[in-house]
CSV table of C-alpha atoms in Angstrom, one decimal:
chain,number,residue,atom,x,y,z
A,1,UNK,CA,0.0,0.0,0.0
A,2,UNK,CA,2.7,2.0,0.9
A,3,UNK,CA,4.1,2.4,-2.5
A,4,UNK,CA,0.8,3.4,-4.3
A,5,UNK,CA,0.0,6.2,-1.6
A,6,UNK,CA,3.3,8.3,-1.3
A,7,UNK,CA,5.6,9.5,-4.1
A,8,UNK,CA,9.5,9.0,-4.6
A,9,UNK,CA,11.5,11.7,-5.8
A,10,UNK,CA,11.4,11.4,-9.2
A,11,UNK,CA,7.6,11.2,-9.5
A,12,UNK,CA,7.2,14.2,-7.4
A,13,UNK,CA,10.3,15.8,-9.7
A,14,UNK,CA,7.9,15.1,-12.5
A,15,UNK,CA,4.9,16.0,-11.5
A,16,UNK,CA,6.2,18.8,-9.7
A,17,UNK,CA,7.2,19.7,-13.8
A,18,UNK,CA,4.2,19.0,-15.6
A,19,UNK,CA,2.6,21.8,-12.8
A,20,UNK,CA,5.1,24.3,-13.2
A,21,UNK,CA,3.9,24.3,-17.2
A,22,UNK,CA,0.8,24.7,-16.3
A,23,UNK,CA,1.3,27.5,-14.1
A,24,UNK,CA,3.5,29.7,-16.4
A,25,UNK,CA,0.6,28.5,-18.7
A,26,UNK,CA,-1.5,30.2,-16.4
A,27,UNK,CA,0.7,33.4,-16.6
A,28,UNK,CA,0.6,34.0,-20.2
A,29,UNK,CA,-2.0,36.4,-20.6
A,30,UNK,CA,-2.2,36.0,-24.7
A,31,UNK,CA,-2.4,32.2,-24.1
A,32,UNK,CA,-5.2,32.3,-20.8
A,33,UNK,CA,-6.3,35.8,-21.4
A,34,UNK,CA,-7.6,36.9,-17.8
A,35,UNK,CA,-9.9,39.2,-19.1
A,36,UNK,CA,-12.3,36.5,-20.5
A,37,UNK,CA,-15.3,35.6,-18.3
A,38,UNK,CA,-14.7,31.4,-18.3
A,39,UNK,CA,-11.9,31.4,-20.1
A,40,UNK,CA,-8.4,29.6,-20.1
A,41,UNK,CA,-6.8,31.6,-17.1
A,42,UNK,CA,-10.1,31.1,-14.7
A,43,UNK,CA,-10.4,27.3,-16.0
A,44,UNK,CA,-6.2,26.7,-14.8
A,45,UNK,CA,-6.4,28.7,-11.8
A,46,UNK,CA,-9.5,26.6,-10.4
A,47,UNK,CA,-6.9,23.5,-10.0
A,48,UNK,CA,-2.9,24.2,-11.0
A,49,UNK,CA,-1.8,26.4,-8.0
A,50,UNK,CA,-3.6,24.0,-5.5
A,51,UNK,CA,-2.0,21.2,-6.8
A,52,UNK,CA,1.0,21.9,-5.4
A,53,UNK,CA,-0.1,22.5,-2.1
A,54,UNK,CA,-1.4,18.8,-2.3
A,55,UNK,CA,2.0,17.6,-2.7
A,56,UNK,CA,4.1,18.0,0.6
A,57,UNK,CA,1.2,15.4,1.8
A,58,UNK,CA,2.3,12.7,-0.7
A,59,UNK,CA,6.5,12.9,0.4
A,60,UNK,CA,7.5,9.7,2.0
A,61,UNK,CA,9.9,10.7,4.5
A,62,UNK,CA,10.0,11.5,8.7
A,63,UNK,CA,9.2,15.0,9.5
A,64,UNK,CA,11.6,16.5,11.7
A,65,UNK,CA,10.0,18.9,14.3
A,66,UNK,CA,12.5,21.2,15.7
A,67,UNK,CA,13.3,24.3,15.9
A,68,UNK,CA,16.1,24.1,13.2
A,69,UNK,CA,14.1,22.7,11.0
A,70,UNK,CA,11.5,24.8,11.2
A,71,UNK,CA,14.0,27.7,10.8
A,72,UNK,CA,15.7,26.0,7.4
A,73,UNK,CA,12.2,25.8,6.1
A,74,UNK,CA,11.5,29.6,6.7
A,75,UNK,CA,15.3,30.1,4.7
A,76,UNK,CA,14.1,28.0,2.0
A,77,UNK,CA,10.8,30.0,1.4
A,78,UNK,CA,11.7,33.6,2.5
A,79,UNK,CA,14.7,34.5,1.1
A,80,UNK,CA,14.0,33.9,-2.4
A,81,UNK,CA,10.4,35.3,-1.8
A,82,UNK,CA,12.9,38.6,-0.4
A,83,UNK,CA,14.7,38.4,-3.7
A,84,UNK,CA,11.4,37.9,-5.7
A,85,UNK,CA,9.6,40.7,-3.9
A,86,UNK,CA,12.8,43.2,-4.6
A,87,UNK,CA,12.6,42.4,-8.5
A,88,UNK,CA,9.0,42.9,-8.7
A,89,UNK,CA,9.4,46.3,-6.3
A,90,UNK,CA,12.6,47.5,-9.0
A,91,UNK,CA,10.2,46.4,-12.1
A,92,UNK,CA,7.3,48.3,-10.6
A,93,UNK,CA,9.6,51.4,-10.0
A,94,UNK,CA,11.3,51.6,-13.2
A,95,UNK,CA,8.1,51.2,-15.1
A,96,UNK,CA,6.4,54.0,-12.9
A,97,UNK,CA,9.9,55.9,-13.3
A,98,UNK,CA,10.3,57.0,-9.2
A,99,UNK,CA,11.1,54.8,-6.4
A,100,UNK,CA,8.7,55.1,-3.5
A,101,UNK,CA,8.8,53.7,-0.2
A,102,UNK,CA,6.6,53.5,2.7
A,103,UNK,CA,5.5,51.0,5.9
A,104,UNK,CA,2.8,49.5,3.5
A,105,UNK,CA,5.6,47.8,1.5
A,106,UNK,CA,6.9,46.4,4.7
A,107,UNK,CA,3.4,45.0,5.3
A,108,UNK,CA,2.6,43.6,2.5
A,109,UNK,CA,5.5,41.7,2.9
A,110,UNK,CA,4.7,40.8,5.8
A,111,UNK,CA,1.4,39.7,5.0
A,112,UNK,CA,2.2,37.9,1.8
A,113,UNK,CA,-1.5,37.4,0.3
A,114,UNK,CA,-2.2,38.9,-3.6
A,115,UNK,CA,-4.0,42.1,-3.1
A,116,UNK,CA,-1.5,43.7,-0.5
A,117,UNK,CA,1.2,42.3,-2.6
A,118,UNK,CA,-0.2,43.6,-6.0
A,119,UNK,CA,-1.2,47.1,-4.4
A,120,UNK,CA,2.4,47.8,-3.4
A,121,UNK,CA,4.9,45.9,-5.5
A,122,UNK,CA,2.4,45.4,-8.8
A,123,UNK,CA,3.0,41.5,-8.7
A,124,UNK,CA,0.5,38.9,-7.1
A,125,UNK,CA,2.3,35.9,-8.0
A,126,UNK,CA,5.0,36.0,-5.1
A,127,UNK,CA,1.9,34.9,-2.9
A,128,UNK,CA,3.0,31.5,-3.4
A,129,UNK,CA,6.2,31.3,-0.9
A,130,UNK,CA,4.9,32.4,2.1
A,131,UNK,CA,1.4,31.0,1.9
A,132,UNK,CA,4.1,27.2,1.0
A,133,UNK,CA,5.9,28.3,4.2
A,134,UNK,CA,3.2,28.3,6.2
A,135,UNK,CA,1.3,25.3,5.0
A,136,UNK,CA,4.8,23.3,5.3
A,137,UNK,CA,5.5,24.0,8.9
A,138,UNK,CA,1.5,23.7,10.3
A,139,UNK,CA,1.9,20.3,8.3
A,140,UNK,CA,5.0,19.6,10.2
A,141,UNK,CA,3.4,20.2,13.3
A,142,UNK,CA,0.1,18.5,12.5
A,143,UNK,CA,2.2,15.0,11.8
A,144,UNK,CA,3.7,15.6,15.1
A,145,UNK,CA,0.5,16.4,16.9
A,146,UNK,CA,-2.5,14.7,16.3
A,147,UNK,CA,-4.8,17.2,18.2
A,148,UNK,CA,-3.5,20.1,16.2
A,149,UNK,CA,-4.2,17.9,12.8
A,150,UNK,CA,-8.1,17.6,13.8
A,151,UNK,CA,-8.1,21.4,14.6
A,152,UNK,CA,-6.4,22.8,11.2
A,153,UNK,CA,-8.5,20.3,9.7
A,154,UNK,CA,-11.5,21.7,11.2
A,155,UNK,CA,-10.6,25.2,10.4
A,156,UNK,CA,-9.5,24.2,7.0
A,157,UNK,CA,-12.9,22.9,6.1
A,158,UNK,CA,-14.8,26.0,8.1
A,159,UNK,CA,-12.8,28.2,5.8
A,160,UNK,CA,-14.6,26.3,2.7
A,161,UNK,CA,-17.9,27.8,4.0
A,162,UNK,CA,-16.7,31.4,4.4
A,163,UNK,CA,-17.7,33.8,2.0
A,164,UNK,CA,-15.5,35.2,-0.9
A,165,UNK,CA,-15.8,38.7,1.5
A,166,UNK,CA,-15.2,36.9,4.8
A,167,UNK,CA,-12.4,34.8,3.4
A,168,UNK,CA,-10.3,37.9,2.0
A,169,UNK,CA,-10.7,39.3,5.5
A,170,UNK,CA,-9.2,36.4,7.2
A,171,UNK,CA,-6.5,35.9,4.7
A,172,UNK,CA,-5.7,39.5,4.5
A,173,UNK,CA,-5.7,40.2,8.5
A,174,UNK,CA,-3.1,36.8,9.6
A,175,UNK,CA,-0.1,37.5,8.3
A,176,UNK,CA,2.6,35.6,6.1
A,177,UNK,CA,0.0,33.9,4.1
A,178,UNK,CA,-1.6,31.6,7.2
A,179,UNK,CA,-4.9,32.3,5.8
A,180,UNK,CA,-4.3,31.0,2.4
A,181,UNK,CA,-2.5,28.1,4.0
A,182,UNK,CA,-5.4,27.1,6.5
A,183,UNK,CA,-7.6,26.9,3.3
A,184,UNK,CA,-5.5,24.6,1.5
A,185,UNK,CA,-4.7,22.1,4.2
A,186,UNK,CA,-8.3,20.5,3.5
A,187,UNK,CA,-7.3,19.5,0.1
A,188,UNK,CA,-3.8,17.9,0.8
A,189,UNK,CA,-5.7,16.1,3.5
A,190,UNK,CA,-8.9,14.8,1.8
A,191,UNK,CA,-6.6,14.0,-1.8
A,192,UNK,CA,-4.6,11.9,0.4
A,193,UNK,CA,-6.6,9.8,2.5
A,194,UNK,CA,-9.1,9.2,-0.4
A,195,UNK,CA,-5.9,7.9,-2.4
A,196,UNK,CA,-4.6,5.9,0.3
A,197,UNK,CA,-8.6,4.5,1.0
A,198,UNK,CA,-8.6,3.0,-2.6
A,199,UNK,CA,-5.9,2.1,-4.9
A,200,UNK,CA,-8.6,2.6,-8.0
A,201,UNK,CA,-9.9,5.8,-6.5
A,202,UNK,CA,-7.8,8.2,-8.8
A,203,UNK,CA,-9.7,6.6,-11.9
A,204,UNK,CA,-12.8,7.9,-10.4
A,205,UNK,CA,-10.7,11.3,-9.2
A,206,UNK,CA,-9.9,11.2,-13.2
A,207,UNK,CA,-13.9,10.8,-14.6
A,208,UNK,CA,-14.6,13.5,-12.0
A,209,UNK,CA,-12.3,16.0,-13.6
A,210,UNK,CA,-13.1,15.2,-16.7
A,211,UNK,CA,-16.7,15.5,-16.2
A,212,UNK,CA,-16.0,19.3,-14.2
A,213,UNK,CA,-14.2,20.2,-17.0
A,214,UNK,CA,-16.5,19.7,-20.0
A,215,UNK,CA,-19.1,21.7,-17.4
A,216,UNK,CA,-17.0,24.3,-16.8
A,217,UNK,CA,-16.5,24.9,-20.6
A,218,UNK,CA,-20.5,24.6,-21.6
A,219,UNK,CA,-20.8,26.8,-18.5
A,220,UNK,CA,-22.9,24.3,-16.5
A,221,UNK,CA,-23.3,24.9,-12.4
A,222,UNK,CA,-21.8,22.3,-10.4
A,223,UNK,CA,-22.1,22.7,-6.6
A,224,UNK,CA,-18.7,22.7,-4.6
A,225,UNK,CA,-16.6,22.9,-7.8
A,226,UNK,CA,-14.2,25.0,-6.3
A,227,UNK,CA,-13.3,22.4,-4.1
A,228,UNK,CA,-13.9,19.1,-6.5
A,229,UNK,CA,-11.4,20.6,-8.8
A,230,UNK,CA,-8.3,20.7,-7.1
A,231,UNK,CA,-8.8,17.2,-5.3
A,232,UNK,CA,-9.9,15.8,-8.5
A,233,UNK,CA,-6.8,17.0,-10.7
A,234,UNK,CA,-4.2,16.1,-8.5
A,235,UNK,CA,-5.6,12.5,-8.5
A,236,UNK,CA,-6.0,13.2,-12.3
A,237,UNK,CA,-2.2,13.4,-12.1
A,238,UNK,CA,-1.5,10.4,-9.9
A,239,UNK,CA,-3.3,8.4,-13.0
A,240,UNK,CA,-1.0,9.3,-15.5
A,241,UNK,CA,2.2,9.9,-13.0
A,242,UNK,CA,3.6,6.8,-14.4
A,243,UNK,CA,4.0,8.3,-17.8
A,244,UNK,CA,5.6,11.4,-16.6
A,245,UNK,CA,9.1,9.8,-15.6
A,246,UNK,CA,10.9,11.5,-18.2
A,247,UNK,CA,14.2,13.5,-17.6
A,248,UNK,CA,13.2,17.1,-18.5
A,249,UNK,CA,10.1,16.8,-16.8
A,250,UNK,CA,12.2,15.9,-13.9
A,251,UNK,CA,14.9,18.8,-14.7
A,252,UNK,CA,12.0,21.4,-14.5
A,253,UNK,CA,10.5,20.3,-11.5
A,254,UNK,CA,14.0,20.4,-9.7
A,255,UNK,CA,13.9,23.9,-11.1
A,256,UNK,CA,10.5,24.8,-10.7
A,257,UNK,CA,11.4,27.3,-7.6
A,258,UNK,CA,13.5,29.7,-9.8
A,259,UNK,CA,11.2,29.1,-13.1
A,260,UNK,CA,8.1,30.6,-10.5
A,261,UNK,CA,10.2,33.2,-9.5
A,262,UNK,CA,11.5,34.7,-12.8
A,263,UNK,CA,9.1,33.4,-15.4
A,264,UNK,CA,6.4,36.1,-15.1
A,265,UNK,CA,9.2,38.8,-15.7
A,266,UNK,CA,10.2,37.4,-19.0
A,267,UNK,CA,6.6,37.1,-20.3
A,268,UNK,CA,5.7,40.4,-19.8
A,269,UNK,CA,8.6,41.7,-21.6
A,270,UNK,CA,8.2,39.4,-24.3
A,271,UNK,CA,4.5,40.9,-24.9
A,272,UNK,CA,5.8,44.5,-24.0
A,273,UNK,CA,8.0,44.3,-27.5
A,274,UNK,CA,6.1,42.2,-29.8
A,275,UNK,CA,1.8,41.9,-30.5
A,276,UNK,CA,-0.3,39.6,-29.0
A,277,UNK,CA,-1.7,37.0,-30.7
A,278,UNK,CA,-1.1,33.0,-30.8
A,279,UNK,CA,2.0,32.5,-32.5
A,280,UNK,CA,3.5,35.1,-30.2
A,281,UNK,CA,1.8,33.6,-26.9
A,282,UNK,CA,3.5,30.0,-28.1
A,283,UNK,CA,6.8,32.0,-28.0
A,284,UNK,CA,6.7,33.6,-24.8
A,285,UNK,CA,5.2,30.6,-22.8
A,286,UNK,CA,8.8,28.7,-24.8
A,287,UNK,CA,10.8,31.5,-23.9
A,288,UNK,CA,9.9,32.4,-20.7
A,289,UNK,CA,10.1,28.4,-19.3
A,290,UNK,CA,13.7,28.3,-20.6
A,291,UNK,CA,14.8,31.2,-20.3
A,292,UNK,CA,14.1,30.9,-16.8
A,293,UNK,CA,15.4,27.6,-16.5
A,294,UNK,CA,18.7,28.7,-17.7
A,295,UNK,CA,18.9,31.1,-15.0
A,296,UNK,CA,18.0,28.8,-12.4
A,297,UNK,CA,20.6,26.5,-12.9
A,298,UNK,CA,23.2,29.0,-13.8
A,299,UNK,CA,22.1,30.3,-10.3
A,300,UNK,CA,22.6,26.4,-8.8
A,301,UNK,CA,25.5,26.0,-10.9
A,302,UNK,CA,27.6,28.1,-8.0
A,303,UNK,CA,27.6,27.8,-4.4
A,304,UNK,CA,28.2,31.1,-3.6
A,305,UNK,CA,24.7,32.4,-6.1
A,306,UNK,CA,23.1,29.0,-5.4
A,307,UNK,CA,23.3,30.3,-1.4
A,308,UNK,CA,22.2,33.2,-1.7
A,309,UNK,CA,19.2,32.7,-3.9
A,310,UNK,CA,18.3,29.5,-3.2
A,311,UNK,CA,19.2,28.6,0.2
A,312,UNK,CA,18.3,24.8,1.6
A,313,UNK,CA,19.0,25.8,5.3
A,314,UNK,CA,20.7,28.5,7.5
A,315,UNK,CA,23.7,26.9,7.4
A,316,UNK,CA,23.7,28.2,3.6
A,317,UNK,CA,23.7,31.4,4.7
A,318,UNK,CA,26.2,31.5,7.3
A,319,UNK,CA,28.6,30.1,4.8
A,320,UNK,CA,28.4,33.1,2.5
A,321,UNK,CA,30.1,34.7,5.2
A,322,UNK,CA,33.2,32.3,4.6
């Protein structure tokens, strides 16, 4: 059983890939144009950022509670969400042409959810990090303590019954993304256990999606298709997993930290100096996903660069001092 339920490193490499597509997918807006009411953006963005979320619950390995741990997690997340928050503020300025400063920048930060984010550094994607950060180490201490599982479980699900207006509250008052992450701790949760209940269960996960996606598209109403999506996709994926083990899936999804970080950039610029349309979405989505993966692993190619960007642990950064 064990071997159907969690993932080895090269499956989660590889799926870990295949999502990374689909999220710079996600960010082309010539390809998923966000301004088109049920279009490709909203279909992606109801599953492919989730997805990941639902992963850390599939590692088979012994999570280490301490306070060291803990502490190399928050490296691992924060400092290239620093780095990716200082490009977006230096994009932001130079395209506005005057640098500007304030508290607010220090608490949106701080906060790490998309409007606050957006509002100050003109970026939502960085989101991501913190809200990962968070989710990681309440995960960490929920498969330490079973009490605290049941009650972020709880609250997970209560957050599923919130309003859209009662949710941004929540998620825009805690700070460093908990908000976010006590929403998607539900899914990573429910995609688990139902994979682990039944080995057949992500052939059913797979006619699910199937059948939410054709309604989405023929714009039917499905109740609690916000929440059938993610679960559904990521089981979707499981299906299929075994045809994924192929090496530059694998390369991307060792990568995919630095493609998240700099692919939205190179996108934008691409559509800055050419028109939109299809042949030129095609080339940015290409262009951006290498280009971006060039730069990550010129970045890991070095200690000193893969250190400071990409740091596994503190002990990464006190060597930069040697």
């Amino acid at each position: 059983m064990v071997q159907y339920t969690y993932l080895n490193k090269n499956r989660s490499n590889a799926i870990k890939g295949l999502l990374i597509i689909i999220i710079v997918l996600g960010h082309n807006h010539i390809l998923a144009p966000g301004t088109t009411v049920h279009g490709m953006r909203d279909y992606l963005y109801q599953f492919h950022v989730q997805a990941f979320f639902i992963l850390p619950f599939f590692y088979q390995k012994k999570f280490e509670v301490s306070w060291k741990h803990i502490c190399d997690v928050l490296v691992r997340n924060w400092v290239p969400y620093f780095w990716v928050c200082l490009l977006c503020y230096v994009t932001l300025s130079f395209t506005n042409h005057h640098f500007n400063f304030s508290w607010g920048y220090v608490m949106a930060f701080i906060n790490g959810t998309q409007s606050p984010l957006k509002h100050y550094f003109g970026f939502v994607f960085p989101w991501f990090l913190p809200t990962y950060c968070s989710l990681y180490i309440l995960f960490l201490l929920a498969s330490k303590y079973r009490w605290f599982y049941w009650v972020l479980l709880v609250l997970s699900l209560f957050t599923w019954t919130m309003t859209w207006a009662d949710y941004y509250v929540l998620k825009t008052t805690i700070p460093f993304g908990i908000g976010l992450a006590l929403g998607f701790f539900a899914y990573g949760v429910i995609t688990f256990h139902l994979n682990k209940y039944s080995y057949t269960i992500k052939y059913v996960g797979l006619l699910i999606f199937i059948f939410l996606t054709v309604g989405y598209w023929v714009d039917m109403s499905i109740p609690y298709t916000e929440h059938m999506f993610p679960i559904s996709f990521f089981l979707s994926v499981l299906c299929i997993a075994p045809c994924l083990n192929c090496k530059w899936l694998c390369l991307l999804g060792e990568n995919s930290l630095g493609i998240y970080m700099f692919h939205v950039f190179f996108v934008n610029l691409y559509c800055l100096i050419f028109p939109e349309n299809l042949v030129n979405g095609l080339i940015s989505f290409v262009v951006s996903l290498i280009i971006s993966l060039v730069i990550t692993l010129i970045i890991n190619r070095y200690d000193i660069t893969k250190h400071l960007c990409f740091p596994r642990s503190w002990r990464d950064i006190c060597n930069l001092k040697k």
